[in-house]
Tab-separated table of C-alpha atoms in Angstrom:
chain	number	residue	atom	x	y	z
A	7	MET	CA	-0.064	-0.051	-0.129
A	8	PRO	CA	1.519	3.524	-0.807
A	9	VAL	CA	2.741	5.484	2.079
A	10	ALA	CA	0.351	8.405	1.232
A	11	SER	CA	-2.785	6.279	1.584
A	12	ILE	CA	-1.609	4.546	4.902
A	13	LYS	CA	-1.058	8.181	6.267
A	14	GLN	CA	-4.727	9.104	5.120
A	15	ARG	CA	-6.213	6.103	6.702
A	16	TYR	CA	-4.246	6.735	9.794
A	17	VAL	CA	-5.691	10.354	9.961
A	18	ALA	CA	-9.138	9.342	9.193
A	19	VAL	CA	-9.114	6.520	11.842
A	20	THR	CA	-7.475	8.998	14.378
A	21	ILE	CA	-10.236	11.662	13.905
A	22	ALA	CA	-12.943	9.006	13.978
A	23	LEU	CA	-11.493	7.623	17.300
A	24	CYS	CA	-11.252	11.204	18.652
A	25	LEU	CA	-14.906	12.000	17.779
A	26	ALA	CA	-16.139	8.750	19.114
A	27	ALA	CA	-14.053	9.403	22.336
A	28	ALA	CA	-15.656	12.809	22.602
A	29	HIS	CA	-19.172	11.574	22.196
A	30	HIS	CA	-18.533	8.930	24.827
A	31	GLY	CA	-16.874	11.458	27.196
A	32	ARG	CA	-19.928	13.692	26.925
A	33	ALA	CA	-22.501	10.899	27.434
A	34	GLN	CA	-20.526	10.015	30.682
A	35	GLN	CA	-20.194	13.538	31.786
A	36	ALA	CA	-22.390	14.627	34.909
A	37	ALA	CA	-25.098	17.014	34.067
A	38	GLU	CA	-23.899	20.569	34.905
A	39	PRO	CA	-25.997	22.120	37.698
A	40	ASP	CA	-26.583	25.581	36.635
A	41	ASN	CA	-26.282	25.826	32.775
A	42	HIS	CA	-27.440	24.166	29.611
A	43	ALA	CA	-24.210	24.584	27.782
A	44	GLY	CA	-23.387	21.478	25.515
A	45	ARG	CA	-19.942	20.439	24.587
A	46	VAL	CA	-20.323	18.869	21.013
A	47	PRO	CA	-17.374	18.835	18.804
A	48	VAL	CA	-17.498	21.932	16.398
A	49	ILE	CA	-16.190	22.877	13.215
A	50	SER	CA	-15.637	26.752	12.893
A	51	GLY	CA	-13.365	29.207	11.012
A	52	GLY	CA	-13.188	31.857	8.626
A	53	PHE	CA	-13.839	31.900	4.962
A	54	GLY	CA	-13.286	34.949	2.523
A	55	TYR	CA	-11.881	36.514	-0.418
A	56	VAL	CA	-9.518	39.527	-0.905
A	57	HIS	CA	-8.788	41.558	-4.096
A	58	ASN	CA	-5.365	43.002	-3.471
A	59	VAL	CA	-3.564	45.802	-5.669
A	60	SER	CA	-0.296	46.453	-4.457
A	61	GLY	CA	1.931	48.869	-6.446
A	62	GLY	CA	-0.069	48.323	-9.400
A	63	ALA	CA	0.089	44.400	-9.314
A	64	THR	CA	-3.162	42.655	-8.518
A	65	SER	CA	-3.512	39.435	-6.598
A	66	LEU	CA	-6.586	37.271	-5.908
A	67	ILE	CA	-6.636	35.922	-2.603
A	68	PRO	CA	-9.446	33.354	-1.477
A	69	GLN	CA	-8.848	31.812	1.911
A	70	ILE	CA	-10.480	29.251	4.211
A	71	ASN	CA	-9.368	28.388	7.483
A	72	PRO	CA	-11.433	25.424	9.162
A	73	VAL	CA	-11.003	25.136	12.983
A	74	LEU	CA	-11.785	21.691	14.550
A	75	LEU	CA	-12.712	21.696	18.262
A	76	VAL	CA	-13.274	18.114	19.909
A	77	PRO	CA	-13.730	18.387	23.898
A	78	PHE	CA	-13.397	15.516	26.016
A	79	GLY	CA	-15.385	16.181	28.994
A	80	GLN	CA	-14.815	19.436	30.916
A	81	HIS	CA	-11.027	19.566	31.017
A	82	VAL	CA	-9.605	18.424	27.749
A	83	LEU	CA	-9.931	20.033	24.359
A	84	LEU	CA	-8.495	19.065	20.979
A	85	GLU	CA	-7.976	22.126	18.594
A	86	SER	CA	-6.661	22.617	15.276
A	87	ARG	CA	-6.642	24.950	12.395
A	88	THR	CA	-5.570	24.371	8.739
A	89	ASP	CA	-5.127	27.247	6.643
A	90	PHE	CA	-5.805	27.133	2.841
A	91	THR	CA	-4.826	30.351	0.980
A	92	GLY	CA	-4.950	30.835	-2.637
A	93	PHE	CA	-2.481	33.269	-4.279
A	94	PHE	CA	-3.221	34.144	-7.838
A	95	GLU	CA	-1.167	36.816	-9.751
A	96	ARG	CA	-0.938	37.971	-13.298
A	97	GLN	CA	1.671	36.120	-15.321
A	98	ASN	CA	3.805	39.362	-16.005
A	99	GLN	CA	2.679	41.284	-12.987
A	100	THR	CA	0.321	43.786	-14.578
A	101	SER	CA	-0.678	41.738	-17.624
A	102	GLY	CA	-1.364	38.267	-18.750
A	103	PRO	CA	-3.695	35.474	-17.393
A	104	PHE	CA	-3.678	34.924	-13.504
A	105	LYS	CA	-1.601	32.219	-12.244
A	106	GLY	CA	-0.883	30.791	-8.793
A	107	LYS	CA	-1.610	28.014	-6.385
A	108	VAL	CA	-3.130	27.315	-3.135
A	109	PHE	CA	-0.966	26.920	0.048
A	110	LYS	CA	-2.026	24.650	2.838
A	111	THR	CA	-0.657	25.208	6.317
A	112	VAL	CA	-1.379	23.500	9.579
A	113	GLU	CA	-1.461	26.432	12.013
A	114	PHE	CA	-2.314	24.672	15.210
A	115	ALA	CA	-3.028	21.090	16.250
A	116	GLN	CA	-2.867	20.934	20.020
A	117	LEU	CA	-4.390	19.112	23.037
A	118	ASP	CA	-5.390	21.426	25.820
A	119	TRP	CA	-5.709	20.496	29.420
A	120	PHE	CA	-7.564	22.813	31.768
A	121	ALA	CA	-6.193	21.887	35.201
A	122	ASN	CA	-7.496	24.918	37.006
A	123	SER	CA	-7.570	28.675	36.617
A	124	HIS	CA	-3.711	28.796	37.262
A	125	ILE	CA	-2.677	26.192	34.866
A	126	MET	CA	-3.800	25.392	31.520
A	127	ALA	CA	-1.381	23.269	29.288
A	128	ALA	CA	-1.169	22.762	25.527
A	129	ALA	CA	0.917	20.107	23.835
A	130	GLY	CA	1.447	19.824	20.126
A	131	ARG	CA	1.495	22.590	17.528
A	132	TYR	CA	0.474	25.907	18.779
A	133	LEU	CA	0.455	29.510	17.570
A	134	LEU	CA	3.485	31.335	19.060
A	135	PRO	CA	2.020	33.703	21.593
A	136	PHE	CA	4.334	36.830	20.912
A	137	GLY	CA	2.602	40.169	21.065
A	138	ILE	CA	-1.065	40.279	20.290
A	139	TYR	CA	-1.142	39.998	16.515
A	140	ASN	CA	-0.171	36.345	15.905
A	141	GLU	CA	-2.417	34.435	18.256
A	142	ARG	CA	-5.388	36.885	18.416
A	143	PHE	CA	-5.741	38.670	15.169
A	144	GLN	CA	-4.427	36.402	12.388
A	145	PRO	CA	-8.037	34.903	11.377
A	146	ILE	CA	-9.288	36.413	8.316
A	147	TRP	CA	-12.734	37.284	10.019
A	148	ILE	CA	-11.228	39.000	12.982
A	149	LYS	CA	-8.474	41.241	11.585
A	150	ASN	CA	-9.824	44.850	10.904
A	151	LEU	CA	-7.095	45.245	8.093
A	152	GLN	CA	-6.054	42.273	6.061
A	153	ASP	CA	-2.288	43.027	5.749
A	154	ALA	CA	-0.230	42.005	8.705
A	155	PRO	CA	1.860	44.682	10.543
A	156	ILE	CA	5.407	45.091	9.207
A	157	THR	CA	6.717	43.755	12.558
A	158	ALA	CA	4.395	40.607	12.676
A	159	THR	CA	7.515	38.349	12.035
A	160	ILE	CA	9.302	39.458	15.118
A	161	GLY	CA	8.880	36.615	17.589
A	162	THR	CA	6.989	34.270	15.134
A	163	ARG	CA	9.827	32.673	13.280
A	164	THR	CA	9.897	30.605	11.485
A	165	SER	CA	6.327	29.605	10.687
A	166	GLY	CA	4.280	31.321	13.324
A	167	SER	CA	3.817	28.200	15.220
A	168	GLY	CA	5.703	26.112	17.763
A	169	ASP	CA	5.906	22.458	18.179
A	170	GLY	CA	6.145	21.615	21.812
A	171	LEU	CA	4.563	22.593	25.178
A	172	MET	CA	2.854	25.676	26.505
A	173	LEU	CA	1.744	26.559	29.919
A	174	ARG	CA	-0.648	29.523	30.577
A	175	GLY	CA	-3.154	30.723	33.088
A	176	VAL	CA	-4.454	33.265	35.380
A	177	ALA	CA	-1.829	33.959	38.050
A	178	THR	CA	-4.378	36.018	40.108
A	179	GLN	CA	-7.665	37.545	39.647
A	180	ARG	CA	-9.243	40.346	41.665
A	181	PRO	CA	-12.371	42.449	40.798
A	182	GLN	CA	-10.099	45.277	39.832
A	183	TYR	CA	-7.533	43.353	37.651
A	184	SER	CA	-6.312	39.992	36.621
A	185	LEU	CA	-2.632	38.888	35.869
A	186	GLN	CA	-2.118	36.332	32.928
A	187	TYR	CA	0.800	34.399	31.906
A	188	THR	CA	2.077	32.085	29.294
A	189	ALA	CA	5.414	30.281	29.020
A	190	TYR	CA	6.437	27.967	26.088
A	191	PHE	CA	8.941	25.986	24.488
A	192	SER	CA	9.178	24.785	20.867
A	193	ALA	CA	11.546	22.298	19.406
A	194	HIS	CA	13.084	22.450	15.980
A	195	SER	CA	10.940	20.614	13.356
A	196	LYS	CA	11.460	20.003	9.657
A	197	ILE	CA	8.424	17.761	9.187
A	198	ASN	CA	6.279	18.942	6.229
A	199	GLN	CA	3.362	21.165	7.453
A	200	LEU	CA	4.777	21.172	10.848
A	201	GLN	CA	7.985	23.273	10.506
A	202	ALA	CA	8.897	25.009	13.705
A	203	ALA	CA	12.010	26.681	15.238
A	204	ARG	CA	13.506	25.869	18.617
A	205	VAL	CA	12.508	28.675	20.686
A	206	ALA	CA	11.491	29.466	24.373
A	207	GLY	CA	9.503	32.440	25.405
A	208	ALA	CA	7.010	33.974	27.867
A	209	ASP	CA	4.342	36.449	27.965
A	210	ALA	CA	2.616	38.301	30.861
A	211	SER	CA	-0.376	40.729	30.819
A	212	ILE	CA	-2.532	42.558	33.214
A	213	TYR	CA	-6.118	43.224	32.274
A	214	LEU	CA	-8.285	45.921	33.991
A	215	PRO	CA	-11.881	44.854	33.403
A	216	GLN	CA	-13.358	48.180	34.482
A	217	ALA	CA	-11.208	50.242	32.173
A	218	ARG	CA	-11.152	47.332	29.655
A	219	LEU	CA	-7.576	47.898	29.216
A	220	GLU	CA	-4.847	45.253	28.846
A	221	LEU	CA	-1.184	45.845	28.877
A	222	GLY	CA	1.241	43.209	28.203
A	223	THR	CA	4.773	42.188	27.401
A	224	SER	CA	6.462	39.219	25.494
A	225	TYR	CA	9.860	37.847	25.440
A	226	GLN	CA	11.357	35.266	23.256
A	227	ARG	CA	14.814	33.503	22.769
A	228	PHE	CA	15.455	31.903	19.357
A	229	LEU	CA	17.430	29.035	20.100
A	230	GLU	CA	18.961	28.044	16.706
A	231	GLY	CA	21.587	29.544	14.250
A	232	HIS	CA	22.083	33.092	15.348
A	233	ARG	CA	20.429	33.018	18.851
A	234	ILE	CA	18.574	36.380	19.304
A	235	ASN	CA	16.173	37.832	21.802
A	236	SER	CA	12.864	39.424	20.810
A	237	VAL	CA	10.545	41.458	23.007
A	238	ALA	CA	7.330	43.188	22.564
A	239	THR	CA	4.890	45.304	24.578
A	240	TYR	CA	1.358	45.789	23.802
A	241	ALA	CA	-1.972	47.534	24.884
A	242	SER	CA	-5.695	46.712	23.951
A	243	TRP	CA	-8.341	49.019	24.948
A	244	GLN	CA	-12.130	48.973	24.349
A	245	PRO	CA	-13.887	51.750	26.520
A	246	SER	CA	-17.246	50.543	27.726
A	247	SER	CA	-19.272	53.672	26.804
A	248	GLN	CA	-18.150	53.593	23.027
A	249	PRO	CA	-17.722	51.057	20.350
A	250	PHE	CA	-14.147	52.231	20.043
A	251	ASP	CA	-11.146	49.737	19.931
A	252	LEU	CA	-7.453	50.701	20.177
A	253	LYS	CA	-4.581	48.140	19.898
A	254	ALA	CA	-0.886	48.884	19.774
A	255	GLU	CA	2.283	47.074	19.867
A	256	TYR	CA	5.876	47.776	19.909
A	257	ASP	CA	8.305	44.893	18.809
A	258	HIS	CA	12.095	44.716	19.041
A	259	SER	CA	14.537	42.067	17.658
A	260	HIS	CA	18.070	42.026	16.335
A	261	ASN	CA	16.819	42.666	12.792
A	262	GLY	CA	14.880	45.896	13.608
A	263	HIS	CA	12.265	47.514	15.778
A	264	GLY	CA	8.949	49.198	15.151
A	265	TYR	CA	5.473	49.614	16.299
A	266	TRP	CA	1.974	49.746	14.978
A	267	LEU	CA	-1.193	51.464	16.518
A	268	GLU	CA	-4.610	50.724	15.172
A	269	THR	CA	-7.824	52.250	16.039
A	270	ALA	CA	-11.342	51.126	14.915
A	271	TYR	CA	-14.760	52.823	15.391
A	272	SER	CA	-18.061	51.116	14.962
A	273	PHE	CA	-20.957	53.221	14.067
A	274	ARG	CA	-23.443	50.941	15.719
A	275	GLN	CA	-24.317	53.445	18.457
A	276	LEU	CA	-24.817	56.522	16.063
A	277	SER	CA	-28.314	57.820	15.718
A	278	ALA	CA	-28.250	57.260	12.041
A	279	PRO	CA	-30.236	55.016	9.743
A	280	HIS	CA	-29.668	51.343	10.248
A	281	PHE	CA	-27.476	51.134	7.138
A	282	PHE	CA	-24.851	53.422	8.447
A	283	GLN	CA	-24.720	51.647	11.888
A	284	ARG	CA	-23.202	48.660	10.273
A	285	ILE	CA	-20.021	50.725	9.250
A	286	GLN	CA	-16.766	50.276	11.106
A	287	THR	CA	-13.754	52.729	10.243
A	288	VAL	CA	-10.224	51.614	10.889
A	289	ALA	CA	-6.921	53.611	10.836
A	290	ARG	CA	-3.389	52.118	11.494
A	291	ILE	CA	0.066	53.894	11.560
A	292	GLN	CA	3.209	51.911	11.540
A	293	GLN	CA	6.872	52.732	11.519
A	294	PHE	CA	9.921	50.192	11.283
A	295	PHE	CA	13.554	50.828	11.740
A	296	ALA	CA	15.723	48.147	10.366
A	297	SER	CA	18.910	47.356	12.094
A	298	ASN	CA	21.760	44.963	10.965
A	299	GLY	CA	20.353	44.976	7.536
A	300	GLY	CA	16.938	43.748	8.308
A	301	GLY	CA	15.932	40.317	7.308
A	302	ASN	CA	14.157	37.355	8.703
A	303	GLY	CA	10.954	38.638	7.121
A	304	LEU	CA	11.579	42.259	8.141
A	305	PRO	CA	12.391	45.033	5.402
A	306	SER	CA	16.105	45.848	4.943
A	307	ILE	CA	15.346	49.679	5.295
A	308	ASP	CA	13.183	51.944	7.454
A	309	THR	CA	9.593	51.737	6.461
A	310	GLN	CA	6.516	53.769	7.351
A	311	ARG	CA	3.027	52.805	6.440
A	312	PHE	CA	-0.506	54.055	7.132
A	313	ASP	CA	-3.682	52.253	6.367
A	314	PHE	CA	-7.160	53.411	6.386
A	315	GLY	CA	-10.199	50.748	6.313
A	316	LEU	CA	-13.725	50.810	5.899
A	317	ASN	CA	-15.725	47.655	6.856
A	318	TYR	CA	-19.233	46.988	6.497
A	319	TYR	CA	-21.011	44.294	8.848
A	320	ILE	CA	-24.091	42.723	7.204
A	321	ARG	CA	-24.124	40.412	10.379
A	322	ASP	CA	-21.729	39.861	13.155
A	323	ASP	CA	-20.138	36.951	11.162
A	324	LEU	CA	-20.309	38.395	7.694
A	325	ARG	CA	-18.951	41.647	6.538
A	326	PHE	CA	-17.372	43.526	3.370
A	327	ILE	CA	-13.901	44.838	3.824
A	328	SER	CA	-11.971	47.548	2.044
A	329	SER	CA	-8.937	49.470	2.867
A	330	TYR	CA	-6.139	51.596	1.354
A	331	GLY	CA	-2.723	51.832	2.443
A	332	ARG	CA	0.358	53.765	1.631
A	333	SER	CA	3.809	52.426	2.306
A	334	PHE	CA	6.993	54.859	2.399
A	335	SER	CA	10.631	54.001	2.318
A	336	SER	CA	13.887	55.388	0.693
A	337	HIS	CA	13.439	52.586	-1.952
A	338	THR	CA	9.871	53.361	-3.032
A	339	ASP	CA	6.548	54.567	-2.081
A	340	SER	CA	3.547	52.306	-2.939
A	341	ASN	CA	-0.340	52.163	-2.644
A	342	ILE	CA	-2.105	49.138	-1.436
A	343	TRP	CA	-5.637	48.311	-1.945
A	344	ASN	CA	-7.958	45.510	-0.561
A	345	ILE	CA	-11.482	44.902	-0.936
A	346	GLY	CA	-13.341	41.591	-0.452
A	347	PHE	CA	-15.452	39.982	2.185
A	348	THR	CA	-15.064	37.622	5.148
A	349	TYR	CA	-17.394	35.108	6.946
A	350	ARG	CA	-17.159	33.199	10.211
A	351	PHE	CA	-18.811	29.931	10.309
A	352	LEU	CA	-19.657	27.629	13.216
A	353	PHE	CA	-21.474	24.317	12.836
A	354	PRO	CA	-21.858	21.494	15.720
A	355	LEU	CA	-20.535	18.334	14.348
A	356	TRP	CA	-23.600	16.369	15.644
A	357	PRO	CA	-26.886	17.330	17.417
A	358	GLU	CA	-26.825	16.796	21.106
A	359	LYS	CA	-29.223	14.245	22.841
A	360	ARG	CA	-32.133	15.968	24.482
A	361	GLN	CA	-31.996	15.476	28.312
B	4	MET	CA	7.589	62.497	2.164
B	5	ILE	CA	7.730	60.496	5.371
B	6	ASN	CA	6.485	63.656	7.420
B	7	LYS	CA	3.365	63.569	4.842
B	8	ALA	CA	2.730	59.980	5.707
B	9	ILE	CA	3.002	60.633	9.456
B	10	CYS	CA	0.499	63.689	8.965
B	11	LEU	CA	-1.788	61.499	6.810
B	12	SER	CA	-1.694	58.628	9.383
B	13	ALA	CA	-2.336	61.037	12.258
B	14	LEU	CA	-5.472	62.412	10.308
B	15	ALA	CA	-6.593	58.819	9.692
B	16	LEU	CA	-6.170	57.850	13.355
B	17	LEU	CA	-7.807	60.899	14.412
B	18	LEU	CA	-10.733	60.662	12.203
B	19	PRO	CA	-12.966	58.441	14.585
B	20	LEU	CA	-12.345	60.837	17.390
B	21	PRO	CA	-14.849	63.650	16.667
B	22	ILE	CA	-17.490	60.979	16.171
B	23	TYR	CA	-16.394	59.500	19.430
B	24	ALA	CA	-16.451	62.847	21.454
B	25	GLY	CA	-19.716	63.902	19.963
B	26	LYS	CA	-21.593	60.883	20.628
B	27	ALA	CA	-21.070	60.202	24.279
B	28	GLY	CA	-23.987	57.690	25.150
B	29	LYS	CA	-24.438	54.551	27.034
B	30	ALA	CA	-23.398	51.251	25.298
B	31	GLN	CA	-26.268	49.207	24.135
B	32	ASP	CA	-25.388	45.580	23.548
B	33	THR	CA	-27.896	44.355	20.932
B	34	ASN	CA	-26.654	40.879	21.645
B	35	LYS	CA	-29.337	38.166	21.563
B	36	ALA	CA	-27.165	36.555	24.345
B	37	ALA	CA	-27.335	39.461	26.273
B	38	SER	CA	-31.238	39.648	26.177
B	39	THR	CA	-31.606	35.850	26.906
B	40	SER	CA	-29.586	36.272	30.166
B	41	ALA	CA	-31.671	39.215	31.255
B	42	GLN	CA	-34.776	37.012	31.216
B	43	ASN	CA	-33.069	34.417	33.453
B	44	ASN	CA	-32.252	34.968	36.980
B	45	VAL	CA	-28.546	33.794	36.925
B	46	GLN	CA	-26.612	36.497	38.515
B	47	PRO	CA	-27.419	38.503	35.438
B	48	ASP	CA	-25.137	41.432	36.372
B	49	ALA	CA	-22.046	39.585	37.164
B	50	ALA	CA	-22.285	37.096	34.273
B	51	GLU	CA	-23.229	39.751	31.845
B	52	ARG	CA	-20.182	41.741	33.112
B	53	VAL	CA	-17.976	38.788	32.274
B	54	PHE	CA	-19.314	38.552	28.833
B	55	GLU	CA	-19.269	42.207	28.107
B	56	THR	CA	-15.712	42.792	29.655
B	57	ASN	CA	-14.286	39.860	27.710
B	58	CYS	CA	-15.920	38.865	24.501
B	59	ALA	CA	-15.381	42.022	22.474
B	60	ARG	CA	-11.690	42.279	23.332
B	61	CYS	CA	-10.541	40.563	20.227
B	62	HIS	CA	-13.260	40.350	17.811
B	63	MET	CA	-17.073	41.100	17.335
B	64	PRO	CA	-18.873	38.797	19.807
B	65	PRO	CA	-21.196	36.446	18.370
B	66	SER	CA	-24.820	37.856	18.533
B	67	ALA	CA	-26.080	34.014	19.254
B	68	LEU	CA	-24.559	30.825	20.064
B	69	SER	CA	-26.565	27.519	20.033
B	70	GLN	CA	-26.502	25.825	23.439
B	71	ARG	CA	-24.870	22.725	22.292
B	72	THR	CA	-21.758	24.530	20.932
B	73	THR	CA	-21.452	26.853	23.886
B	74	GLY	CA	-19.473	24.766	26.124
B	75	THR	CA	-16.980	23.954	23.286
B	76	VAL	CA	-16.577	27.522	22.291
B	77	VAL	CA	-16.203	28.840	25.821
B	78	MET	CA	-13.457	26.236	26.628
B	79	HIS	CA	-11.653	27.382	23.309
B	80	MET	CA	-12.026	31.129	24.361
B	81	ARG	CA	-10.640	30.231	27.968
B	82	MET	CA	-7.507	28.966	26.329
B	83	ARG	CA	-7.187	31.921	23.914
B	84	ALA	CA	-7.887	34.465	26.379
B	85	ARG	CA	-6.576	33.028	29.522
B	86	LEU	CA	-9.771	33.089	31.473
B	87	SER	CA	-10.256	31.779	34.790
B	88	GLN	CA	-12.447	28.795	35.801
B	89	ARG	CA	-14.870	31.241	37.476
B	90	ASP	CA	-15.174	33.438	34.427
B	91	GLU	CA	-15.810	30.142	32.326
B	92	GLN	CA	-18.646	29.284	34.660
B	93	MET	CA	-20.204	32.804	34.531
B	94	LEU	CA	-19.934	32.582	30.841
B	95	LEU	CA	-21.762	29.249	30.546
B	96	LYS	CA	-24.589	30.499	32.912
B	97	TYR	CA	-24.933	33.639	30.786
B	98	LEU	CA	-24.885	32.163	27.260
B	99	ALA	CA	-26.725	28.950	27.991
B	100	PRO	CA	-28.769	29.425	31.109
């Protein structure tokens, strides 16, 4: 039997066993006393299309990122996300037929264990928790602007994911604040779809629920080749009185440092016709300063960029997106346009038995 | 050129602010989940607060979640957002009373 088909069978049997075990676990689980929340396996994720024009060259970018969630009782969760992104460009940049291919990436495939509030452990492939972008804003249906910040590659080398172990939790929680931590170690991996670098890192943040403000910092040590340290500090603020959102991050590594600051405002509280209340405006400013020649996913020269976006929420899970950006550097200045739509889906994998 | 970029960016960033300043009003959550909880007597204030202070931090919160998926989603979000066990219990009460 060819190796590929053995592999496929193995994957299919593993998934079937997981689903069966999850079903069994759920059936065995004692009824929860004060709620009716079910824990059925779920398939969720984002789906969308972005039409990008960057410096005059057009790219067509359809994407789907299914997320599989399989709980085993109340303390264990299997979660995985695979990204399928098509990238099609004109043959000669600005003329000719569109050509390209679909890239497939396993972004995470991890088993989570919820011991208590202080300790949650994840084993397997996980998103590198550096700063706030990679772990929180990467999904197409979440990000307000489709292009990642210039500094997004700091602390996420080499693939954005780590293979190993991650511990996280709430160190302490009071009505006025809570302190969260994450610590992780990833081994080097060259396995197809599971590439990762040997890194170790940690993140800590404080969340003030009354002000709805989170402040945090991340540290990472790259433990192969040229060993380097990366650090980030970030802030996230959503005042309770207004549908306003501010996110900002400063990143520093051997190859450069820079920041991005993004604000978003939703019109949903405006006393305007319903049509206008679905609009969200977004603005982002970024500055990057190269050091040691840049590289490792960072520009080799200082770069500035601003973006302005206009999103239209048809529903909370479906929206039209559009943005204009301009990038400035001593090498070239260019315009970047994005237009498209995003959709978040969420389906139970089977109906729950009525009690 | 770079100064021009900074000026334009500052303009773009400040754009939402006049609207923000001129429209100081109470937050109204039109969330279906929120109204469900109000109809049930499960510590609505505390549980609702946990939902409101946490579920719009990273993305637009879902306007509705089916009961049978709520436990799974909240587990997932507990891992993502590093929420405590207490917050998880509150969210379950609030979203699937």
